[in-house]
Amino acid sequence: MDELYLDNIDEFVNDHDKIVTYKWLSLTLGVHVNTAKQMLYHYLDHKRKESSAQLHATYLVSGKFEDNGQTGHKVSVVKEDQLEDFKSKMSLVVSVHVYSVQKALLKDSGPLYSVDYDAVKDNLKNCTKFSAIRCASAVPMSSLELQQARQIHQVPAPEPEHKKPAMNGEANASKPSTKPQKGIMGMFASKAAPKNQDNVKDIKTEQKEDTPVAEAPKSKPAAKANPMMNFFGTQTAKKPDKTEKKEEAAHSSSSAEVQRQSSQPEEKREAPAMQPPKDTKKEARSKSKRVVDSDSEEEKMEKKKRRRIKKPEPDSSDEDVIPDSPQQMKTREPSPSPEKEVEPVSHSPSQGNSQKTRKRRRVLKARTFVDDEGCIVTEKCYESESYSETEDDVQATKQASRDPVPAKRPASHKPDEKKSQKKTSANANKGSKQASIMGFFQKK
Amino acid sequence: MTTLTRQDLNFGQVVADILCEFLEVAIHLILYVREVYPSGIFQKRKKYSVPVQMSCHPELNQYIQDTLHCVKPLIEKNDAEKVVVVIMDKEHHPVERFVFEISQPTLLSISSDTLLSHVEQLLRAFILKISVCDAVLNNNPPGCSFTVLVHTRDAATRNMEKVQVIKDFPWIVADEQEVHMQEPRLIPLKTMTSDIVKMQLYVEERAHKT
């Protein structure tokens, strides 16, 4: 091939200070992408030999990559200095080629996308003209086919949408997971609601097979299905599960079910709950293992709390159940181990009380006590307190940070607790700032 | 094709909005590319259909927004000639000046649809150019800060002093040392011409930075 292209690329890179990607080059010069890649390689080689201006390049590396025993195919754009390192980490390198050449050292990959954006946009109809990826059956649809496709699409769409507002009446939807939801929902859109329960049970048994855990067979699959469901489900999702649970009311583990349903992260309150068991089936398998490990030991704790929720459930509105549950789950998920220690110390009497009937909440109180070295320490921590109105308790994350601290000193706490209890009750009226000063004077 | 005059304030506001949005993105990008602040505070966001880096720091963002909020009325009335982002070293001597020269035609003739997508494309090119400008610029010394200067036409500043656009955010006449740079080198970056605005971006760089 003639040498003009070298001058062309030189002009683009040095005179215009452009970032020349292989895709942009192929569209600009009207050559096949592989030719463009070779051109860039030759240019880079040529310039490096001359060692004139400082050029930077990025490479596209693709190959097999092993990650914790699982092999996958990885395609990556890497900077030149990371190239060798990256190649050595891959088990099999399938292809390496120059992705772009530019004068500037790029700090991030954003401009690479911008470069191709306009070039592709200008050639939208035939952007694959010079591409190496081909598929014989990928042809644009004719307008008639387009219309038909739209009509078919519109028919199942109203169905899930109809359910959607019912589900999401009180919940927030977050976008990322609605997409996979819709795709899966489309598959199940035709199934009627009564079948829901049967399907839930089927999924439960499936999950049971997937993740063998030594526990009551019914409870475990149920527990697994419900956490998954509750990752994505909303309050109304509980209703089909509630009915199921009532059927199994005799089993103590059934309370574990409810607990999971009601107190699970409505952190992610998403899409149609009618199909949540089915929808989250895929995620269920991947997540069930994680959830199982962290929740298995806490189940016993939870059972106690959740039983309370279980009874007044039909009466209380869903909104009231929510406030406590994210708080619990948030503290649980980030730090499962400190939680176990903490719970016997301070949580057990007060958890799971966020309904209208029971009025108890956690209050930030300052506690002063003498520590091992004889220093007076003022600590702010949560203690439960009963009150007469419902109120949201939002400080879940603070709990996690505060509670492990008392957990670390169980011995010194208990005698101090009594002392400090008196102080806190005395100081509660005076406000947190004065509490510390009062503590100073009272100590001695 | 509709012909509008400068008095058509609605349109002036639209142009000012577009330009101020662009300037906000540009300032954030300049801070990222020239490493005025550590790259950890920046986050990838999307603007004009391409990824850009915007800062997450609330006070910085507020400062930039307030600055541009005050500049907006000047642009509306076509009083702003240049908006300059000055990067200064520790002694407050300018090291680099990113100059956005803005001019708007007095008589605007616009066509409805193609205008904005074309303008978006042009602005995208500006963003791309700023991203790669460190190819032509020398590195800055550490510990730099930045400020925004506005060169106005005529006596528009007098009005600004009278009316405080944002409370507790006063604009003052710039010092000589901030405006003028020793031994500047001029590096043009990008020019755009469109129906609604003409903009030019160049960088004045001090020859000896450290």
XYZ file of C-alpha atoms in Angstrom:
654
model
C 0.000 0.000 0.000
C 1.279 3.432 -0.758
C 2.854 5.620 1.853
C 0.401 8.499 1.634
C -1.537 7.210 4.534
C 1.414 7.764 6.797
C 1.378 11.423 5.923
C -2.337 11.563 6.444
C -2.123 10.076 9.883
C 0.804 12.315 10.680
C -1.249 15.311 9.750
C -4.136 14.224 11.893
C -2.059 13.414 14.902
C 0.534 16.156 14.905
C -1.017 19.075 13.121
C -4.600 18.722 14.196
C -3.862 17.177 17.573
C -6.553 14.662 17.007
C -7.035 11.318 18.611
C -6.950 8.873 15.739
C -8.857 5.690 16.477
C -8.888 2.853 14.021
C -12.616 3.189 13.556
C -12.408 6.880 12.844
C -9.547 6.307 10.450
C -11.372 3.617 8.540
C -14.432 5.834 8.130
C -12.381 8.867 7.187
C -10.140 7.189 4.661
C -12.725 4.708 3.513
C -10.794 1.555 4.251
C -11.550 -1.674 5.996
C -11.011 -1.624 9.763
C -8.248 -4.194 9.617
C -6.414 -2.076 7.100
C -6.835 0.901 9.394
C -5.383 -1.049 12.302
C -2.388 -1.991 10.258
C -1.932 1.547 9.110
C -1.860 2.762 12.681
C 0.615 0.080 13.629
C 2.954 0.986 10.805
C 2.685 4.635 11.583
C 3.477 4.066 15.206
C 6.395 1.868 14.327
C 7.716 4.387 11.858
C 7.465 7.260 14.276
C 9.013 5.360 17.109
C 12.009 4.544 14.982
C 12.403 8.153 14.074
C 11.837 9.009 17.725
C 10.641 12.444 16.833
C 7.527 13.455 18.665
C 6.185 11.740 21.699
C 3.214 9.617 20.807
C 0.860 7.681 22.984
C -1.171 4.705 21.940
C -3.930 2.585 23.321
C -4.453 -1.031 22.496
C -7.405 -3.328 22.359
C -6.690 -6.663 23.978
C -9.081 -9.542 23.922
C -8.651 -13.036 25.227
C -9.512 -15.574 27.839
C -9.345 -14.479 31.395
C -9.561 -16.557 34.505
C -11.240 -15.155 37.529
C -11.537 -17.382 40.610
C -11.700 -20.508 38.538
C -14.202 -19.147 36.066
C -13.024 -18.460 32.564
C -14.458 -15.679 30.552
C -13.678 -13.717 27.498
C -12.463 -10.243 28.204
C -12.101 -7.367 25.793
C -10.305 -4.320 27.088
C -8.814 -1.064 25.923
C -5.555 -0.503 27.736
C -2.878 2.123 27.710
C 0.471 1.216 26.283
C 2.271 1.067 29.584
C -0.304 -1.363 30.963
C -0.256 -3.553 27.893
C 2.357 -6.117 28.842
C 1.035 -6.379 32.333
C -2.460 -6.988 31.066
C -1.387 -9.539 28.520
C 0.465 -11.521 31.109
C -2.648 -11.768 33.273
C -4.677 -13.372 30.542
C -4.545 -17.092 30.033
C -4.908 -16.841 26.267
C -4.544 -13.711 24.209
C -6.788 -13.882 21.179
C -6.090 -10.511 19.634
C -4.115 -7.371 20.261
C -4.232 -4.385 18.008
C -3.753 -0.669 18.115
C -6.912 1.092 19.162
C -5.809 4.701 18.872
C -2.823 6.967 18.442
C -2.619 10.440 19.881
C -0.171 13.018 21.104
C -1.831 13.659 24.426
C -1.638 11.309 27.362
C -5.249 10.482 28.056
C -6.342 10.454 31.638
C -9.516 8.555 30.988
C -11.293 6.818 28.178
C -14.031 9.395 27.628
C -12.451 11.159 24.641
C -12.010 7.839 22.819
C -15.757 7.468 22.750
C -16.290 11.073 21.713
C -13.992 10.654 18.754
C -15.955 7.794 17.317
C -19.330 9.243 18.171
C -19.452 11.873 15.504
C -17.803 9.724 12.881
C -20.321 6.957 13.397
C -23.208 9.366 13.593
C -22.346 10.840 10.229
C -22.217 7.414 8.666
C -25.094 5.911 10.520
C -26.599 4.048 7.644
C -23.422 2.387 6.600
C -21.234 2.464 9.665
C -20.625 -1.239 9.231
C -19.435 -0.851 5.699
C -15.841 -1.321 6.674
C -16.461 -3.438 9.677
C -15.155 -6.952 10.127
C -18.154 -8.180 12.091
C -20.737 -9.645 9.825
C -24.026 -11.404 10.231
C -25.955 -12.470 7.170
C -29.313 -12.446 8.900
C -28.874 -8.993 10.414
C -30.699 -6.849 7.893
C -32.741 -3.780 8.658
C -36.465 -4.425 8.882
C -38.760 -3.071 6.260
C -41.315 -0.539 7.401
C -44.083 -3.116 7.332
C -42.146 -5.424 9.604
C -41.417 -2.498 11.881
C -45.083 -1.735 12.272
C -45.914 -5.308 13.066
C -43.174 -5.485 15.628
C -44.459 -2.350 17.292
C -47.958 -3.708 17.535
C -46.807 -6.910 19.104
C -44.709 -4.952 21.521
C -47.581 -2.757 22.568
C -49.866 -5.618 23.527
C -47.823 -7.193 26.303
C -46.629 -3.790 27.422
C -49.995 -2.654 28.816
C -50.274 -5.844 30.826
C -47.111 -5.471 32.862
C -47.670 -1.762 33.078
C -51.042 -2.337 34.561
C -49.568 -4.444 37.236
C -46.672 -2.113 37.662
C -48.596 0.863 39.050
C -50.360 -1.430 41.468
C -47.063 -2.758 42.700
C -45.275 0.473 42.808
C -47.990 2.419 44.462
C -45.895 3.048 47.507
C -42.489 2.067 46.344
C -39.654 3.801 44.573
C -38.504 2.319 41.324
C -34.855 2.347 40.480
C -33.901 2.028 36.905
C -31.034 -0.414 36.557
C -32.971 -3.487 37.486
C -36.181 -2.629 35.732
C -34.634 -3.492 32.443
C -33.779 -7.084 33.248
C -37.151 -7.237 34.947
C -39.039 -6.263 31.847
C -37.213 -8.760 29.745
C -38.015 -11.560 32.111
C -41.478 -10.253 32.714
C -42.203 -10.376 29.069
C -41.615 -14.063 29.259
C -44.113 -14.511 32.029
C -46.532 -11.819 31.075
C -49.124 -14.261 29.911
C -49.302 -16.224 33.135
C -52.208 -15.414 35.381
C -51.897 -14.330 38.978
C -53.345 -17.462 40.614
C -50.509 -19.403 39.193
C -48.148 -17.176 41.041
C -48.160 -19.203 44.185
C -47.603 -22.436 42.443
C -44.696 -20.957 40.590
C -43.278 -19.552 43.739
C -43.297 -22.979 45.251
C -41.734 -24.471 42.178
C -38.993 -21.940 42.310
C -38.507 -22.620 45.940
C -37.959 -26.279 45.320
C -35.604 -25.437 42.502
C -33.619 -23.213 44.684
C -33.519 -25.817 47.304
C -31.835 -28.136 44.886
C -29.436 -25.483 43.854
C -28.138 -24.532 47.224
C -28.095 -27.371 49.681
C -28.288 -26.048 53.201
C -28.944 -28.116 56.268
C -32.180 -26.634 57.438
C -35.861 -27.324 57.282
C -36.440 -27.904 53.603
C -39.524 -25.764 53.313
C -38.199 -22.837 55.185
C -34.902 -22.608 53.411
C -36.207 -22.454 49.876
C -38.905 -20.164 51.027
C -36.346 -18.021 52.744
C -34.235 -17.946 49.648
C -37.041 -17.106 47.337
C -38.202 -14.314 49.484
C -34.934 -12.491 49.967
C -34.487 -12.462 46.245
C -38.001 -11.410 45.751
C -37.661 -8.694 48.262
C -34.581 -7.346 46.684
C -36.783 -6.373 43.849
C -40.262 -6.721 45.110
C -42.507 -4.230 46.783
C -44.967 -4.466 49.612
C -47.688 -6.022 47.592
C -45.372 -8.876 46.906
C -45.814 -9.893 50.471
C -49.434 -10.633 49.998
C -49.078 -13.775 47.942
C -46.304 -14.842 50.230
C -48.282 -13.980 53.291
C -51.041 -16.286 52.233
C -48.541 -19.015 51.688
C -46.999 -18.398 54.984
C -50.290 -18.663 56.749
C -50.703 -22.050 55.258
C -47.433 -23.030 56.801
C -48.135 -21.189 59.977
C -47.332 -24.204 62.078
C -43.676 -24.132 61.152
C -41.527 -21.801 63.159
C -39.396 -21.273 60.141
C -42.329 -19.758 58.386
C -41.805 -16.722 60.509
C -38.353 -16.540 58.974
C -40.115 -16.213 55.656
C -42.245 -13.354 56.728
C -39.345 -11.720 58.364
C -37.398 -11.853 55.217
C -40.274 -10.504 53.244
C -41.130 -7.682 55.461
C -37.783 -6.629 56.672
C -35.693 -7.318 53.615
C -34.143 -4.438 51.821
C -36.864 -2.487 50.428
C -33.688 -0.661 49.768
C -34.239 -1.665 46.206
C -37.927 -1.223 45.795
C -38.566 -2.013 42.291
C -40.791 -3.124 39.573
C -43.645 -5.491 39.304
C -43.935 -7.541 42.381
C -46.407 -9.905 40.868
C -43.665 -11.690 39.107
C -40.868 -11.055 41.540
C -40.252 -14.682 42.427
C -39.918 -15.565 38.818
C -38.221 -12.382 37.858
C -35.530 -12.683 40.394
C -34.998 -16.330 39.835
C -31.798 -15.677 37.981
C -30.470 -13.291 40.551
C -31.754 -15.604 43.225
C -29.312 -18.305 42.402
C -26.344 -16.048 42.371
C -27.368 -14.146 45.469
C -28.873 -16.942 47.462
C -25.516 -18.243 48.488
C -24.449 -14.888 49.773
C -27.640 -14.240 51.625
C -27.701 -17.701 53.069
C -24.339 -17.338 54.718
C -24.977 -13.996 56.255
C -28.510 -14.683 57.321
C -28.415 -18.207 58.540
C -27.102 -17.408 61.978
C -29.179 -14.347 62.336
C -32.334 -16.117 61.457
C -32.927 -17.033 65.022
C -32.590 -13.442 66.075
C -34.846 -12.385 63.331
C -37.497 -14.896 64.093
C -38.169 -13.272 67.381
C -38.430 -9.823 65.926
C -40.359 -10.853 62.920
C -42.963 -12.675 64.790
C -44.021 -9.401 66.148
C -44.323 -7.995 62.724
C -46.243 -11.006 61.600
C -49.210 -10.533 63.888
C -50.314 -7.017 63.231
C -49.301 -7.202 59.649
C -52.771 -7.287 58.202
C -53.614 -4.160 60.118
C -50.570 -2.034 59.675
C -49.915 -0.235 56.491
C -46.888 -1.180 54.547
C -45.251 2.132 55.067
C -44.764 1.504 58.725
C -43.033 -1.736 58.237
C -40.543 -0.207 55.938
C -38.788 2.244 58.220
C -37.349 -0.314 60.493
C -36.474 -2.844 57.878
C -33.998 -0.911 55.798
C -32.351 0.090 58.991
C -31.966 -3.488 60.010
C -30.800 -4.678 56.679
C -28.403 -1.881 56.165
C -26.673 -2.652 59.373
C -26.733 -6.301 58.607
C -25.323 -6.343 55.168
C -22.246 -4.232 55.588
C -21.161 -5.791 58.851
C -22.723 -9.103 59.608
C -20.173 -10.220 62.188
C -20.162 -7.263 64.543
C -23.906 -7.343 64.369
C -24.047 -10.737 65.979
C -22.126 -9.509 68.959
C -23.995 -6.317 69.181
C -27.457 -7.677 69.031
C -27.473 -9.488 72.353
C -26.090 -6.421 74.049
C -28.400 -3.736 72.941
C -30.699 -4.644 70.108
C -32.788 -7.572 71.103
C -35.515 -5.898 73.050
C -36.037 -3.113 70.643
C -35.778 -4.474 67.134
C -38.707 -4.974 64.928
C -40.903 -2.485 66.617
C -41.847 -0.038 64.011
C -45.529 -0.413 63.650
C -48.268 1.796 64.801
C -49.203 -0.382 67.719
C -45.751 -0.618 69.243
C -44.014 2.598 69.859
C -40.409 2.181 70.490
C -37.505 3.819 68.877
C -33.821 4.231 69.102
C -32.619 7.499 70.452
C -29.191 8.937 70.244
C -28.064 9.406 73.793
C -24.801 10.386 75.328
C -23.365 8.014 77.840
C -20.487 8.859 80.097
C -18.468 6.319 81.925
C -14.999 5.622 83.177
C -12.976 3.396 80.971
C -10.111 1.082 81.781
C -7.580 3.805 82.153
C -9.702 5.820 84.487
C -10.619 8.375 81.863
C -14.074 9.698 81.603
C -15.485 8.830 78.251
C -18.604 10.282 76.742
C -20.152 8.136 74.121
C -23.139 8.773 71.957
C -25.060 5.681 71.164
C -28.506 4.434 70.449
C -30.721 3.233 73.175
C -34.239 2.150 72.812
C -36.948 4.282 74.234
C -40.659 4.051 74.006
C -42.699 6.875 72.637
C -46.215 7.390 71.438
C -45.990 8.389 67.829
C -44.682 6.749 64.753
C -41.536 8.234 63.505
C -38.993 7.207 60.992
C -35.655 6.253 62.261
C -33.207 7.069 59.608
C -29.888 6.735 61.257
C -29.230 3.170 60.382
C -25.690 3.664 59.282
C -24.749 5.377 62.477
C -25.973 2.392 64.318
C -23.508 0.184 62.591
C -20.648 2.415 63.482
C -21.706 3.021 67.048
C -22.840 -0.339 68.092
C -19.646 -2.243 67.496
C -17.967 0.047 69.959
C -20.003 -1.143 72.911
C -19.620 -4.624 71.580
C -15.911 -4.461 72.017
C -16.165 -3.868 75.715
C -18.882 -6.066 76.995
C -17.302 -6.517 80.409
C -16.904 -2.925 81.375
C -20.200 -1.980 79.897
C -22.592 -3.854 82.001
C -21.688 -2.316 85.326
C -21.298 1.007 83.650
C -24.544 0.715 81.883
C -26.444 1.027 85.066
C -24.514 4.072 86.099
C -24.781 5.653 82.763
C -28.430 4.884 82.521
C -29.037 7.108 85.452
C -26.968 9.808 83.944
C -28.658 9.664 80.635
C -32.042 9.847 82.155
C -30.954 12.823 84.183
C -29.308 14.439 81.256
C -31.871 13.672 78.649
C -33.778 16.757 79.454
C -30.792 18.986 79.324
C -29.630 18.258 75.831
C -26.600 16.430 74.518
C -24.074 19.213 74.921
C -24.717 19.734 78.571
C -24.803 16.052 79.197
C -21.078 15.790 78.809
C -20.427 18.631 81.215
C -22.835 17.216 83.735
C -21.172 13.884 83.390
C -17.894 15.448 84.302
C -19.249 16.810 87.517
C -21.248 13.771 88.468
C -18.317 11.434 88.022
C -16.166 11.191 91.116
C -36.606 30.535 8.712
C -37.362 33.096 11.351
C -35.434 36.242 11.853
C -35.031 37.444 15.392
C -33.397 40.502 16.815
C -31.400 40.942 19.961
C -34.458 42.398 21.624
C -36.145 39.080 21.480
C -35.103 38.271 24.996
C -36.502 34.787 24.966
C -34.052 33.751 22.391
C -31.257 35.566 24.116
C -32.019 33.586 27.219
C -31.879 30.351 25.303
C -28.467 31.180 23.924
C -27.251 32.276 27.336
C -28.508 29.036 28.848
C -26.731 26.944 26.272
C -23.512 28.851 26.683
C -23.568 28.786 30.448
C -24.207 25.056 30.481
C -21.321 24.602 28.126
C -19.056 26.824 30.176
C -19.859 24.877 33.307
C -18.888 21.605 31.644
C -15.801 23.227 30.150
C -14.623 24.630 33.464
C -15.010 21.274 35.176
C -13.138 19.603 32.373
C -10.328 22.149 32.469
C -9.943 21.579 36.202
C -9.755 17.858 35.583
C -7.382 17.902 32.647
C -5.014 20.456 34.092
C -5.015 18.680 37.450
C -5.953 21.730 39.441
C -7.806 19.424 41.810
C -7.112 15.753 42.469
C -8.868 13.495 40.011
C -10.591 11.647 42.821
C -13.254 14.297 43.203
C -14.312 13.942 39.604
C -16.989 11.659 38.365
C -17.911 10.621 34.855
C -21.143 12.128 33.642
C -22.794 12.494 30.306
C -23.218 15.699 28.410
C -23.865 16.207 24.706
C -23.981 12.413 24.480
C -20.374 11.963 25.459
C -18.715 11.239 28.765
C -17.296 14.239 30.614
C -15.707 14.652 33.997
C -17.592 16.697 36.563
C -16.592 17.363 40.104
C -18.560 16.028 43.020
C -17.365 18.541 45.532
C -20.407 20.574 46.532
C -18.630 23.831 47.333
C -16.675 23.813 44.144
C -19.796 23.091 42.157
C -21.662 25.830 43.938
C -18.888 28.299 43.269
C -18.857 27.524 39.564
C -22.609 27.700 39.355
C -22.776 31.007 41.137
C -20.087 32.400 38.898
C -21.922 31.420 35.771
C -25.206 32.596 37.170
C -23.757 36.062 37.345
C -22.251 35.810 33.890
C -25.502 34.761 32.328
C -27.184 38.177 32.232
C -24.098 39.593 30.561
C -24.247 36.976 27.861
C -27.941 37.554 27.380
C -27.331 41.140 26.548
C -24.229 40.300 24.545
C -22.091 42.328 26.913
C -19.614 39.568 27.653
C -16.721 39.603 25.265
C -14.543 37.001 26.840
C -14.847 34.522 29.635
C -11.433 33.541 30.911
C -10.527 30.665 33.184
C -7.221 31.595 34.769
C -5.047 29.017 36.449
C -2.654 30.565 38.927
C 0.287 29.214 40.816
C 0.890 29.552 44.538
C 1.967 33.177 44.253
C -1.185 34.039 42.350
C 0.617 34.648 39.118
C -1.295 33.275 36.166
C 0.246 30.244 34.519
C -2.449 29.508 31.998
C -5.445 31.340 30.691
C -8.194 29.535 28.850
C -9.958 32.232 26.904
C -13.437 31.727 25.523
C -14.164 34.536 23.144
C -17.865 34.833 22.563
C -19.637 36.897 20.041
C -23.242 36.791 19.016
C -24.591 38.169 15.799
C -26.962 41.069 16.334
C -29.406 39.825 13.807
C -30.127 36.155 14.209
C -31.655 34.038 11.550
C -32.374 30.555 12.668
C -33.921 27.485 11.227
C -35.883 25.430 13.657
C -34.569 21.902 13.856
C -31.040 21.504 12.696
C -29.777 24.378 14.777
C -29.499 22.710 18.131
C -28.115 19.365 17.033
C -25.522 21.195 15.011
C -24.615 23.343 17.988
C -24.380 20.221 20.108
C -21.949 18.724 17.674
C -19.805 21.826 17.744
C -19.783 21.950 21.506
C -18.851 18.311 21.581
C -15.824 19.123 19.480
C -14.837 21.790 22.005
C -15.099 19.292 24.831
C -12.943 16.844 22.938
C -10.366 19.490 22.272
C -10.116 20.442 25.908
C -9.642 16.768 26.775
C -6.542 16.538 24.637
C -5.125 19.973 25.250
C -2.391 18.645 27.522
C -0.603 17.548 24.379
C 0.227 21.128 23.611
C 0.615 22.498 27.083
C 3.375 22.078 29.583
C 2.607 20.712 32.996
C 1.526 23.090 35.677
C 3.384 23.469 38.946
C 1.679 21.885 41.936
C -0.666 23.808 44.189
C -2.507 25.751 41.509
C -5.778 27.531 41.950
C -8.195 28.953 39.463
C -10.432 31.928 38.956
C -12.872 33.130 36.340
C -12.602 36.543 34.747
C -15.108 38.157 32.462
C -14.141 40.826 29.990
C -17.135 42.908 29.203
C -17.922 45.450 26.582
C -18.521 49.050 27.431
C -19.646 49.785 30.903
C -21.662 46.730 31.709
C -19.729 46.221 34.922
C -21.212 49.343 36.381
C -24.592 47.705 36.245
C -23.207 44.601 37.816
C -21.896 46.464 40.766
C -25.220 48.105 41.348
C -27.243 44.969 41.171
C -25.872 42.037 43.085
C -27.134 39.095 41.137
C -26.392 36.623 43.874
C -26.254 37.719 47.448
C -22.800 37.549 49.063
C -21.169 36.773 45.763
C -19.703 40.058 44.693
C -17.722 40.619 41.570
C -14.719 42.888 41.772
C -12.499 44.454 39.183
C -9.603 42.115 38.573
C -6.047 42.905 39.583
C -3.526 43.742 36.939
C -1.435 40.769 37.826
C -4.304 38.395 37.248
C -5.157 39.833 33.905
C -1.775 40.144 32.340
C 0.661 37.345 31.991
C 4.383 37.480 31.499
C 5.692 36.160 28.211
C 2.531 34.517 27.016
C 2.465 31.870 24.353
C -0.720 31.676 22.371
C -2.117 28.276 21.480
C -5.390 28.220 19.594
C -7.583 25.269 20.418
C -10.907 25.480 18.674
C -13.223 27.766 16.816
C -16.883 27.388 16.135
C -19.286 29.354 14.031
C -22.960 28.822 14.172
C -26.090 30.821 13.627
C -26.500 31.731 17.213
C -22.997 32.220 18.503
C -19.403 32.373 17.454
C -16.921 31.072 19.938
C -13.218 30.746 19.976
C -11.089 28.962 22.518
C -7.405 29.564 22.892
C -4.906 29.181 25.656
C -2.348 31.690 26.779
C 0.456 29.925 28.507
C 3.333 31.339 30.422
C 6.636 30.337 28.902
C 8.275 29.461 32.205
C 5.918 27.873 34.585
C 7.996 26.770 37.530
